[in-house]
Tab-separated table of C-alpha atoms in Angstrom:
chain	number	residue	atom	x	y	z
A	1	MET	CA	83.186	14.332	118.476
A	2	SER	CA	83.326	15.155	114.826
A	3	ALA	CA	81.489	13.361	112.086
A	4	THR	CA	82.933	12.655	108.673
A	5	VAL	CA	81.223	14.151	105.654
A	6	ASP	CA	79.189	11.446	103.928
A	7	ALA	CA	80.577	11.401	100.375
A	8	SER	CA	77.776	9.129	99.183
A	9	ARG	CA	75.476	12.179	99.181
A	10	VAL	CA	76.941	13.439	95.878
A	11	GLY	CA	74.139	13.562	93.345
A	12	SER	CA	71.406	13.952	95.968
A	13	VAL	CA	68.753	16.611	95.392
A	14	PHE	CA	66.837	18.341	98.192
A	15	THR	CA	63.491	20.011	97.460
A	16	GLY	CA	61.831	19.967	100.882
A	17	THR	CA	62.275	23.639	101.823
A	18	PRO	CA	58.993	25.605	101.681
A	19	PRO	CA	58.771	28.288	98.964
A	20	PHE	CA	60.498	31.596	99.813
A	21	GLU	CA	58.232	34.632	99.762
A	22	VAL	CA	60.362	37.693	99.026
A	23	SER	CA	59.001	40.669	100.954
A	24	ARG	CA	59.732	44.356	100.416
A	25	ARG	CA	61.120	44.426	103.957
A	26	ASP	CA	63.505	41.558	103.073
A	27	VAL	CA	64.799	43.513	100.097
A	28	ILE	CA	65.205	46.826	101.939
A	29	ALA	CA	66.901	45.264	104.983
A	30	PHE	CA	69.330	43.350	102.761
A	31	ALA	CA	70.091	46.425	100.640
A	32	ASP	CA	70.818	48.413	103.836
A	33	ALA	CA	73.117	45.663	105.163
A	34	VAL	CA	75.201	45.345	101.982
A	35	GLY	CA	75.283	49.072	101.246
A	36	ALA	CA	73.309	48.927	97.990
A	37	THR	CA	72.190	52.525	97.647
A	38	SER	CA	70.217	52.450	94.405
A	39	PRO	CA	66.606	53.627	94.826
A	40	VAL	CA	65.382	50.552	92.887
A	41	HIS	CA	65.883	48.595	96.123
A	42	ARG	CA	63.690	50.961	98.190
A	43	ASP	CA	61.386	53.089	96.078
A	44	ILE	CA	58.579	51.280	94.296
A	45	ALA	CA	58.119	54.114	91.767
A	46	GLU	CA	61.814	53.991	90.837
A	47	ALA	CA	61.702	50.214	90.459
A	48	ARG	CA	58.630	50.419	88.192
A	49	ALA	CA	60.216	53.236	86.193
A	50	GLY	CA	63.100	50.835	85.607
A	51	GLY	CA	60.714	48.284	84.149
A	52	PHE	CA	60.453	46.007	87.205
A	53	SER	CA	57.257	44.860	88.851
A	54	ASP	CA	58.446	45.659	92.363
A	55	LEU	CA	61.554	46.446	94.459
A	56	LEU	CA	64.651	44.825	93.013
A	57	ALA	CA	66.680	42.587	95.332
A	58	PRO	CA	70.464	43.236	95.496
A	59	VAL	CA	72.703	41.059	93.382
A	60	THR	CA	73.727	38.664	96.190
A	61	PHE	CA	70.220	38.377	97.736
A	62	PRO	CA	69.635	34.898	96.263
A	63	VAL	CA	72.111	33.606	98.854
A	64	VAL	CA	69.446	34.123	101.523
A	65	ILE	CA	67.092	31.842	99.609
A	66	ALA	CA	69.876	29.348	98.854
A	67	GLN	CA	71.224	29.123	102.407
A	68	GLU	CA	67.761	28.449	103.788
A	69	ALA	CA	67.386	25.631	101.284
A	70	GLU	CA	70.924	24.276	101.758
A	71	ALA	CA	70.135	23.788	105.451
A	72	GLU	CA	67.867	20.860	104.554
A	73	TYR	CA	71.044	19.048	103.526
A	74	ILE	CA	73.799	20.686	105.613
A	75	ALA	CA	71.964	20.852	108.946
A	76	ASP	CA	70.854	17.210	108.755
A	77	PRO	CA	73.294	15.280	111.027
A	78	ALA	CA	73.250	12.492	108.429
A	79	SER	CA	75.222	14.793	106.065
A	80	GLY	CA	78.180	14.519	108.434
A	81	VAL	CA	78.864	18.255	108.102
A	82	ASP	CA	79.881	19.641	111.512
A	83	PHE	CA	78.838	23.272	111.164
A	84	SER	CA	81.217	24.453	113.896
A	85	ARG	CA	84.074	23.323	111.625
A	86	VAL	CA	82.814	24.977	108.459
A	87	VAL	CA	84.195	27.984	106.644
A	88	HIS	CA	82.807	29.410	103.442
A	89	ALA	CA	85.290	28.780	100.624
A	90	GLU	CA	83.588	29.918	97.400
A	91	GLU	CA	80.301	31.356	96.185
A	92	SER	CA	78.961	32.181	92.749
A	93	PHE	CA	75.712	33.410	91.260
A	94	SER	CA	74.326	33.064	87.752
A	95	HIS	CA	71.371	35.362	87.240
A	96	ARG	CA	68.848	34.761	84.518
A	97	ARG	CA	66.951	37.742	85.863
A	98	ALA	CA	66.868	39.820	89.021
A	99	VAL	CA	64.716	38.789	91.999
A	100	VAL	CA	61.892	41.218	92.842
A	101	ALA	CA	59.816	41.664	95.988
A	102	GLY	CA	56.442	39.966	95.998
A	103	GLU	CA	57.453	36.802	94.256
A	104	THR	CA	57.454	33.286	95.663
A	105	LEU	CA	60.478	31.211	94.707
A	106	THR	CA	61.164	27.510	95.018
A	107	THR	CA	64.495	25.757	95.349
A	108	ALA	CA	66.255	22.529	94.475
A	109	VAL	CA	69.598	21.913	96.179
A	110	HIS	CA	71.948	19.606	94.296
A	111	VAL	CA	74.998	18.115	96.025
A	112	ASP	CA	77.483	18.445	93.181
A	113	ALA	CA	80.813	17.485	94.761
A	114	ILE	CA	82.418	16.306	97.987
A	115	THR	CA	86.196	16.199	97.769
A	116	ALA	CA	89.008	15.825	100.278
A	117	ARG	CA	91.952	18.204	100.035
A	118	GLY	CA	94.581	18.115	102.737
A	119	GLY	CA	92.786	18.160	106.077
A	120	LEU	CA	89.686	19.692	104.515
A	121	THR	CA	86.569	18.304	102.910
A	122	LEU	CA	85.087	20.614	100.270
A	123	VAL	CA	81.319	20.364	99.871
A	124	THR	CA	79.819	22.010	96.784
A	125	THR	CA	76.091	22.577	96.497
A	126	ARG	CA	74.174	24.113	93.585
A	127	THR	CA	70.804	25.662	94.367
A	128	GLU	CA	68.483	26.197	91.421
A	129	ILE	CA	65.931	28.945	92.159
A	130	THR	CA	62.723	28.837	90.152
A	131	ASP	CA	59.721	31.183	89.932
A	132	GLU	CA	56.009	30.441	90.069
A	133	ALA	CA	55.891	29.896	86.312
A	134	GLY	CA	58.615	27.253	86.637
A	135	ASP	CA	61.247	29.433	84.940
A	136	GLY	CA	64.811	29.566	86.264
A	137	VAL	CA	65.699	32.788	88.092
A	138	ALA	CA	69.173	32.176	89.512
A	139	THR	CA	71.703	29.457	90.233
A	140	VAL	CA	73.722	29.720	93.444
A	141	VAL	CA	76.842	27.552	93.801
A	142	SER	CA	78.393	27.378	97.249
A	143	THR	CA	81.486	25.549	98.443
A	144	LEU	CA	82.004	24.956	102.151
A	145	ALA	CA	85.321	23.803	103.588
A	146	VAL	CA	84.906	21.444	106.533
A	147	ARG	CA	87.941	20.956	108.779
A	148	GLY	CA	88.640	17.374	109.759
A	149	ALA	CA	88.593	16.147	113.354
A	150	ASP	CA	92.366	16.616	113.755
A	151	ALA	CA	92.664	19.868	111.800
B	1	MET	CA	80.955	55.313	102.109
B	2	SER	CA	81.955	56.983	98.884
B	3	ALA	CA	81.939	55.938	95.256
B	4	VAL	CA	84.593	57.585	93.162
B	5	PRO	CA	84.438	57.036	89.420
B	6	GLN	CA	88.047	57.340	88.354
B	7	ARG	CA	87.906	57.436	84.596
B	8	ALA	CA	85.036	59.847	84.132
B	9	ALA	CA	86.513	61.426	81.024
B	10	ALA	CA	86.956	58.234	79.003
B	11	ALA	CA	84.144	56.079	80.427
B	12	ALA	CA	81.093	57.703	81.949
B	13	ALA	CA	80.043	56.053	85.202
B	14	GLY	CA	78.044	52.904	84.547
B	15	THR	CA	78.992	52.712	80.886
B	16	LEU	CA	81.056	49.758	79.702
B	17	THR	CA	80.673	50.086	75.942
B	18	ASP	CA	84.140	51.626	75.559
B	19	ALA	CA	85.752	49.618	78.352
B	20	ALA	CA	89.372	48.551	77.962
B	21	VAL	CA	91.193	45.922	79.993
B	22	GLY	CA	92.836	47.535	82.991
B	23	ASP	CA	90.442	50.479	83.270
B	24	VAL	CA	89.766	51.240	86.924
B	25	LEU	CA	86.010	51.817	87.101
B	26	PHE	CA	85.405	52.653	90.747
B	27	THR	CA	86.734	52.501	94.270
B	28	ARG	CA	84.524	52.415	97.359
B	29	GLU	CA	85.495	52.365	101.014
B	30	VAL	CA	83.110	50.866	103.571
B	31	GLU	CA	83.482	50.709	107.351
B	32	VAL	CA	82.797	47.154	108.485
B	33	THR	CA	81.486	47.359	112.057
B	34	ARG	CA	79.740	45.002	114.498
B	35	ASP	CA	76.602	46.985	113.830
B	36	ARG	CA	76.805	46.062	110.164
B	37	LEU	CA	77.480	42.402	110.999
B	38	VAL	CA	74.361	42.264	113.156
B	39	ARG	CA	72.296	43.956	110.448
B	40	TYR	CA	73.631	41.477	107.870
B	41	ALA	CA	72.899	38.538	110.185
B	42	GLY	CA	69.298	39.680	110.502
B	43	ALA	CA	68.844	40.504	106.818
B	44	SER	CA	70.414	37.257	105.611
B	45	ARG	CA	69.166	35.050	108.479
B	46	ASP	CA	72.733	33.799	108.926
B	47	PHE	CA	72.965	33.663	112.725
B	48	ASN	CA	76.258	31.815	113.071
B	49	PRO	CA	77.551	33.229	116.411
B	50	ILE	CA	81.130	33.568	115.078
B	51	HIS	CA	79.784	36.747	113.465
B	52	TYR	CA	78.731	38.412	116.727
B	53	ASN	CA	80.054	36.490	119.777
B	54	ASP	CA	83.792	36.723	120.583
B	55	VAL	CA	83.708	33.819	123.061
B	56	VAL	CA	82.267	31.417	120.482
B	57	ALA	CA	84.581	32.725	117.759
B	58	THR	CA	87.651	32.232	119.944
B	59	GLU	CA	86.572	28.734	120.966
B	60	VAL	CA	86.562	27.611	117.323
B	61	GLY	CA	90.041	28.997	116.775
B	62	LEU	CA	89.319	32.400	115.252
B	63	PRO	CA	91.041	35.578	116.480
B	64	GLY	CA	87.587	36.927	117.406
B	65	VAL	CA	84.386	37.841	115.600
B	66	ILE	CA	84.780	37.833	111.802
B	67	ALA	CA	82.618	39.303	109.058
B	68	HIS	CA	80.374	36.976	107.033
B	69	GLY	CA	82.128	36.196	103.768
B	70	MET	CA	78.804	36.872	102.098
B	71	LEU	CA	78.680	40.341	103.684
B	72	THR	CA	82.020	41.149	102.080
B	73	MET	CA	80.843	39.756	98.751
B	74	GLY	CA	77.570	41.667	99.091
B	75	LEU	CA	79.403	44.947	99.772
B	76	ALA	CA	81.571	44.337	96.695
B	77	GLY	CA	78.476	43.535	94.598
B	78	SER	CA	76.780	46.716	95.770
B	79	ALA	CA	79.806	48.830	94.889
B	80	LEU	CA	79.526	47.380	91.380
B	81	THR	CA	75.759	47.685	90.917
B	82	ASP	CA	75.645	51.197	92.377
B	83	TRP	CA	78.338	52.243	89.901
B	84	LEU	CA	76.512	50.556	87.034
B	85	GLY	CA	73.300	52.222	88.228
B	86	HIS	CA	74.460	55.578	86.984
B	87	THR	CA	72.876	54.556	83.671
B	88	GLY	CA	69.624	52.921	84.735
B	89	ASP	CA	69.603	49.982	87.077
B	90	GLY	CA	72.808	48.034	87.521
B	91	THR	CA	71.580	44.947	89.346
B	92	ALA	CA	69.790	43.383	86.398
B	93	ARG	CA	72.913	43.740	84.224
B	94	VAL	CA	75.018	41.377	86.357
B	95	ALA	CA	74.856	37.973	84.696
B	96	ARG	CA	77.406	36.262	86.900
B	97	LEU	CA	79.183	37.072	90.137
B	98	GLY	CA	81.592	34.744	91.892
B	99	THR	CA	84.418	34.757	94.401
B	100	ARG	CA	86.647	32.721	96.668
B	101	PHE	CA	86.971	33.810	100.278
B	102	SER	CA	90.716	34.068	100.872
B	103	ARG	CA	90.945	35.742	104.300
B	104	PRO	CA	88.432	36.501	107.052
B	105	ILE	CA	87.974	40.086	108.235
B	106	PRO	CA	88.249	40.337	112.048
B	107	VAL	CA	85.810	42.980	113.292
B	108	PRO	CA	86.370	44.607	116.703
B	109	ALA	CA	83.540	45.138	119.218
B	110	THR	CA	83.867	48.897	118.812
B	111	GLY	CA	85.212	50.899	115.926
B	112	GLY	CA	85.528	49.296	112.536
B	113	VAL	CA	87.703	47.980	109.742
B	114	THR	CA	87.917	49.765	106.419
B	115	LEU	CA	87.104	47.565	103.433
B	116	THR	CA	88.334	48.979	100.119
B	117	ILE	CA	86.645	47.673	96.980
B	118	THR	CA	88.039	48.397	93.537
B	119	GLY	CA	86.451	47.445	90.227
B	120	THR	CA	88.712	47.001	87.198
B	121	VAL	CA	87.956	45.806	83.668
B	122	GLY	CA	89.379	42.270	83.502
B	123	ALA	CA	88.238	41.193	80.031
B	124	VAL	CA	86.143	42.516	77.155
B	125	GLY	CA	84.337	40.658	74.388
B	126	VAL	CA	83.129	37.892	76.696
B	127	SER	CA	79.550	36.616	76.929
B	128	ASP	CA	77.089	35.247	79.468
B	129	ASP	CA	75.429	31.801	79.410
B	130	ASP	CA	72.879	33.052	76.861
B	131	GLY	CA	75.536	34.517	74.597
B	132	ALA	CA	74.813	38.148	75.477
B	133	PRO	CA	77.925	40.351	75.192
B	134	CYS	CA	79.565	41.088	78.533
B	135	VAL	CA	82.522	42.798	80.117
B	136	ARG	CA	84.288	41.010	82.966
B	137	VAL	CA	84.795	43.291	85.942
B	138	ASP	CA	87.371	42.125	88.466
B	139	LEU	CA	86.673	43.165	92.033
B	140	ARG	CA	89.468	43.626	94.537
B	141	ALA	CA	88.556	43.773	98.206
B	142	GLU	CA	91.188	44.663	100.790
B	143	ALA	CA	91.041	45.113	104.544
B	144	LEU	CA	93.877	45.538	107.054
B	145	GLY	CA	96.356	45.399	104.182
B	146	VAL	CA	95.339	41.992	102.855
B	147	THR	CA	93.145	40.796	99.992
B	148	VAL	CA	90.000	39.190	101.430
B	149	LEU	CA	88.302	38.065	98.213
B	150	ALA	CA	90.192	36.057	95.581
B	151	LYS	CA	89.222	35.836	91.927
B	152	ALA	CA	86.146	37.978	92.529
B	153	GLN	CA	84.698	38.483	89.078
B	154	ALA	CA	81.459	39.748	87.613
B	155	PHE	CA	80.151	39.298	84.082
B	156	VAL	CA	78.196	42.447	83.264
B	157	ARG	CA	75.970	42.753	80.201
B	158	VAL	CA	77.150	45.672	78.078
């Protein structure tokens, strides 16, 4: 059984994911996993010496925040996205500033495009990440390729 | 894991002010192992079993467990920001980072696969969304003789 991606979701916006509290442990564990060796990810004194309020998250860390938020759309069976048939096709980040530990960030997931190409359906989401002051921090654009039932 | 600045004489590590198109900025080799996949799964909260369970991976038509695309992109991003970090922090200088995932990296249960990341100057005189001057750094990522990231590019504030 394989659902078809519901193309009528283009233009939908999802804001129901609770705010993401970025912990120092989150930052350190992610830096270890992706091999980011700079002390600004681990040493609070180094981060502050660099002009940051706390440990700096690695450059792709916003994906953790975005993927949690995207799940509100993707994991809902009504989206028609069968996650066992999904591969990650593209990802991009626009950073207005770096994420630091200790902040609480909110998300809005926009379904920007759903297009069929060959036996694939490409689903593009754009997650806008905003800080407590309401200022934009980062934009994360993700494209998933969903294989069709016969692919 | 080793970072090797290759043009130390002409461009000090982390400095892009004198960058010219084609300059090779750095190369880093990373061993991608199951251990690293599990660490990335935990750190990113991406618990798709195709990244740790061979039975599940095979059932969905993969050759076996594969690395998270975002792990590969994260390793490439770290190679860049660590190199930039030779002159203060590098992370905050990356205005944009994007890639396509062209090939998965199969990761055996024991041992590892070597991922080689190379950063090259792709364009100079470009700017970010706010108009700040940037250099475009093109990232090449290869494993098992194939390119695993396509059109991986970073816009770095000069």
